[in-house]
Structure formats: C-alpha cells, structure tokens
PDB file of C-alpha atoms in Angstrom:
ATOM      1  CA  UNK A 485     119.312 155.077  98.174  1.00  0.00           C
ATOM      2  CA  UNK A 486     118.048 157.908  96.068  1.00  0.00           C
ATOM      3  CA  UNK A 487     114.411 157.141  97.175  1.00  0.00           C
ATOM      4  CA  UNK A 488     115.391 157.202 100.794  1.00  0.00           C
ATOM      5  CA  UNK A 489     117.075 160.500 100.499  1.00  0.00           C
ATOM      6  CA  UNK A 490     114.270 162.136  98.558  1.00  0.00           C
ATOM      7  CA  UNK A 491     111.855 160.645 101.156  1.00  0.00           C
ATOM      8  CA  UNK A 492     114.118 162.270 104.109  1.00  0.00           C
ATOM      9  CA  UNK A 493     114.216 165.505 102.342  1.00  0.00           C
ATOM     10  CA  UNK A 494     110.372 165.567 101.844  1.00  0.00           C
ATOM     11  CA  UNK A 495     109.887 164.572 105.578  1.00  0.00           C
ATOM     12  CA  UNK A 496     112.217 167.478 106.619  1.00  0.00           C
ATOM     13  CA  UNK A 497     110.515 170.120 104.511  1.00  0.00           C
ATOM     14  CA  UNK A 498     106.995 168.723 105.722  1.00  0.00           C
ATOM     15  CA  UNK A 499     108.292 169.186 109.273  1.00  0.00           C
ATOM     16  CA  UNK A 500     109.575 172.740 108.806  1.00  0.00           C
ATOM     17  CA  UNK A 501     106.352 173.808 106.799  1.00  0.00           C
ATOM     18  CA  UNK A 502     104.134 172.435 109.745  1.00  0.00           C
ATOM     19  CA  UNK A 503     106.154 174.311 112.337  1.00  0.00           C
ATOM     20  CA  UNK A 504     105.650 177.372 110.537  1.00  0.00           C
ATOM     21  CA  UNK A 505     101.890 177.379 110.161  1.00  0.00           C
ATOM     22  CA  UNK A 506     100.652 180.595 111.116  1.00  0.00           C
ATOM     23  CA  UNK A 507      97.590 181.942 112.819  1.00  0.00           C
ATOM     24  CA  UNK A 508      95.305 184.271 110.420  1.00  0.00           C
ATOM     25  CA  UNK A 509      93.349 186.846 112.336  1.00  0.00           C
ATOM     26  CA  UNK A 510      89.603 186.324 111.638  1.00  0.00           C
ATOM     27  CA  UNK A 511      87.432 189.069 110.543  1.00  0.00           C
ATOM     28  CA  UNK A 512      85.450 188.298 114.002  1.00  0.00           C
ATOM     29  CA  UNK A 513      88.696 188.344 115.787  1.00  0.00           C
ATOM     30  CA  UNK A 514      89.625 191.740 114.383  1.00  0.00           C
ATOM     31  CA  UNK A 515      86.730 193.196 116.522  1.00  0.00           C
ATOM     32  CA  UNK A 516      88.226 192.072 119.751  1.00  0.00           C
ATOM     33  CA  UNK A 517      89.847 194.901 121.631  1.00  0.00           C
ATOM     34  CA  UNK A 518      93.041 194.091 123.625  1.00  0.00           C
ATOM     35  CA  UNK A 519      93.106 196.136 126.661  1.00  0.00           C
ATOM     36  CA  UNK A 520      95.388 196.630 129.785  1.00  0.00           C
ATOM     37  CA  UNK A 521      92.499 196.740 132.078  1.00  0.00           C
ATOM     38  CA  UNK A 522      88.665 197.512 132.511  1.00  0.00           C
ATOM     39  CA  UNK A 523      87.953 200.397 134.928  1.00  0.00           C
ATOM     40  CA  UNK A 524      85.347 200.140 137.661  1.00  0.00           C
ATOM     41  CA  UNK A 525      82.862 201.676 135.578  1.00  0.00           C
ATOM     42  CA  UNK A 526      83.565 199.592 132.585  1.00  0.00           C
ATOM     43  CA  UNK A 527      83.177 196.237 134.770  1.00  0.00           C
ATOM     44  CA  UNK A 528      79.782 197.125 135.287  1.00  0.00           C
ATOM     45  CA  UNK A 529      78.970 197.050 131.560  1.00  0.00           C
ATOM     46  CA  UNK A 530      80.694 193.598 130.923  1.00  0.00           C
ATOM     47  CA  UNK A 531      80.599 189.918 131.746  1.00  0.00           C
ATOM     48  CA  UNK A 532      83.506 187.973 132.273  1.00  0.00           C
ATOM     49  CA  UNK A 533      83.331 185.092 129.738  1.00  0.00           C
ATOM     50  CA  UNK A 534      86.207 183.004 130.810  1.00  0.00           C
ATOM     51  CA  UNK A 535      90.244 182.611 130.740  1.00  0.00           C
ATOM     52  CA  UNK A 536      91.926 181.561 127.484  1.00  0.00           C
ATOM     53  CA  UNK A 537      95.458 180.821 126.545  1.00  0.00           C
ATOM     54  CA  UNK A 538      98.031 180.396 123.718  1.00  0.00           C
ATOM     55  CA  UNK A 539     101.563 178.788 123.195  1.00  0.00           C
ATOM     56  CA  UNK A 540     103.594 179.441 120.269  1.00  0.00           C
ATOM     57  CA  UNK A 541     107.449 178.580 119.649  1.00  0.00           C
ATOM     58  CA  UNK A 542     109.713 175.799 118.819  1.00  0.00           C
ATOM     59  CA  UNK A 543     109.792 177.239 115.213  1.00  0.00           C
ATOM     60  CA  UNK A 544     112.125 179.358 113.030  1.00  0.00           C
ATOM     61  CA  UNK A 545     110.197 182.486 113.811  1.00  0.00           C
ATOM     62  CA  UNK A 546     111.247 185.532 115.816  1.00  0.00           C
ATOM     63  CA  UNK A 547     109.950 186.137 119.390  1.00  0.00           C
ATOM     64  CA  UNK A 548     108.137 189.162 118.143  1.00  0.00           C
ATOM     65  CA  UNK A 549     106.263 186.952 115.352  1.00  0.00           C
ATOM     66  CA  UNK A 550     105.161 184.378 117.909  1.00  0.00           C
ATOM     67  CA  UNK A 551     103.848 187.169 120.076  1.00  0.00           C
ATOM     68  CA  UNK A 552     101.890 188.334 117.397  1.00  0.00           C
ATOM     69  CA  UNK A 553     100.600 184.828 116.401  1.00  0.00           C
ATOM     70  CA  UNK A 554      99.763 184.187 120.121  1.00  0.00           C
ATOM     71  CA  UNK A 555      97.582 187.750 120.505  1.00  0.00           C
ATOM     72  CA  UNK A 556      95.912 186.788 117.060  1.00  0.00           C
ATOM     73  CA  UNK A 557      95.116 183.316 118.281  1.00  0.00           C
ATOM     74  CA  UNK A 558      93.622 184.772 121.498  1.00  0.00           C
ATOM     75  CA  UNK A 559      91.666 187.327 119.655  1.00  0.00           C
ATOM     76  CA  UNK A 560      90.324 184.554 117.471  1.00  0.00           C
ATOM     77  CA  UNK A 561      89.548 182.391 120.506  1.00  0.00           C
ATOM     78  CA  UNK A 562      87.979 185.520 122.128  1.00  0.00           C
ATOM     79  CA  UNK A 563      85.503 185.878 119.094  1.00  0.00           C
ATOM     80  CA  UNK A 564      84.647 182.356 119.079  1.00  0.00           C
ATOM     81  CA  UNK A 565      83.201 182.437 122.568  1.00  0.00           C
ATOM     82  CA  UNK A 566      81.428 185.597 121.991  1.00  0.00           C
ATOM     83  CA  UNK A 567      83.756 188.135 123.767  1.00  0.00           C
ATOM     84  CA  UNK A 568      84.596 191.710 122.579  1.00  0.00           C
ATOM     85  CA  UNK A 569      87.161 192.452 125.104  1.00  0.00           C
ATOM     86  CA  UNK A 570      90.558 190.640 125.916  1.00  0.00           C
ATOM     87  CA  UNK A 571      92.763 191.464 128.950  1.00  0.00           C
ATOM     88  CA  UNK A 572      96.168 189.870 128.734  1.00  0.00           C
ATOM     89  CA  UNK A 573      97.004 188.750 132.554  1.00  0.00           C
ATOM     90  CA  UNK A 574     100.264 186.834 131.682  1.00  0.00           C
ATOM     91  CA  UNK A 575     102.776 186.767 129.111  1.00  0.00           C
ATOM     92  CA  UNK A 576     106.021 184.696 129.360  1.00  0.00           C
ATOM     93  CA  UNK A 577     108.633 184.629 126.800  1.00  0.00           C
ATOM     94  CA  UNK A 578     111.063 181.579 126.665  1.00  0.00           C
ATOM     95  CA  UNK A 579     110.793 178.454 128.847  1.00  0.00           C
ATOM     96  CA  UNK A 580     112.787 176.008 130.665  1.00  0.00           C
ATOM     97  CA  UNK A 581     113.203 173.772 127.554  1.00  0.00           C
ATOM     98  CA  UNK A 582     115.904 176.164 125.937  1.00  0.00           C
ATOM     99  CA  UNK A 583     113.099 177.830 123.566  1.00  0.00           C
ATOM    100  CA  UNK A 584     114.005 181.518 123.531  1.00  0.00           C
ATOM    101  CA  UNK A 585     111.364 182.216 120.922  1.00  0.00           C
ATOM    102  CA  UNK A 586     108.462 180.623 122.850  1.00  0.00           C
ATOM    103  CA  UNK A 587     105.589 182.541 124.161  1.00  0.00           C
ATOM    104  CA  UNK A 588     103.004 181.639 126.562  1.00  0.00           C
ATOM    105  CA  UNK A 589      99.896 183.968 127.283  1.00  0.00           C
ATOM    106  CA  UNK A 590      96.781 183.934 129.211  1.00  0.00           C
ATOM    107  CA  UNK A 591      93.972 186.474 129.153  1.00  0.00           C
ATOM    108  CA  UNK A 592      90.431 187.038 130.518  1.00  0.00           C
ATOM    109  CA  UNK A 593      87.638 187.786 128.180  1.00  0.00           C
ATOM    110  CA  UNK A 594      84.627 189.737 128.458  1.00  0.00           C
ATOM    111  CA  UNK A 595      81.453 190.496 126.606  1.00  0.00           C
ATOM    112  CA  UNK A 596      79.117 193.399 126.766  1.00  0.00           C
ATOM    113  CA  UNK A 597      76.356 192.701 129.327  1.00  0.00           C
ATOM    114  CA  UNK A 598      73.061 192.221 127.968  1.00  0.00           C
ATOM    115  CA  UNK A 599      70.515 194.867 128.796  1.00  0.00           C
TER     116      UNK A 599
END
C-alpha cells in the first residue's frame, strides 16, 4: 500500500511539474521586436515570412504568466525562421473548455528584405 501511495504521489508531482514547464526566451528571440503594425514605408523594407501561433494554459500559472510565455514562444519561433519583426494579429484569453488562464496568440512574422 505504501508503494502505491508513493507511486501516486510521484505521478502527481510529475504531472504538476510538466504542466509548469516554462519557455525561456532565447538570445535570438530577444532580438525579435514585437510591433503593433508596420507602416507602409516599413513594409517596403520587409518580406513576410509566415504565420506562427502559440497556446498556453491548463496549468497553475496566472493569465499574465501564460501571456508572457506565449509571447516568448512566438519570439523564439520567429527567430528560428529568420524573422526579426513579429506582429501579433490575434490574442484570445480563456477558452470554451473552462480554462480562464489559457491564452492563444497568432502572429505574422517579417524579415528584413535582402538588398
């Protein structure tokens, strides 16, 4: 019985720890700027690379922590594909599965046009 209780305790602690894994902003991700928009003149200098997204939640973090994690994840993904600008197009807090701290974000990423 003690072994079963110990095993259940370890499984519970493992699931809590996995649910709290965090995204660390990479050095390359730190170089990615998050902007509200690009002006018409700026658009002439950048090429659209693509669209990226993130989802965080169903954990023991606050909504603001999950928003930060999602933004860091988007910046890391942007850097991985060579982008230097991230425009967050959509952000939704909460979902229909009773998860008030869940966050979903999508963004469009751009890189400086080669001369």
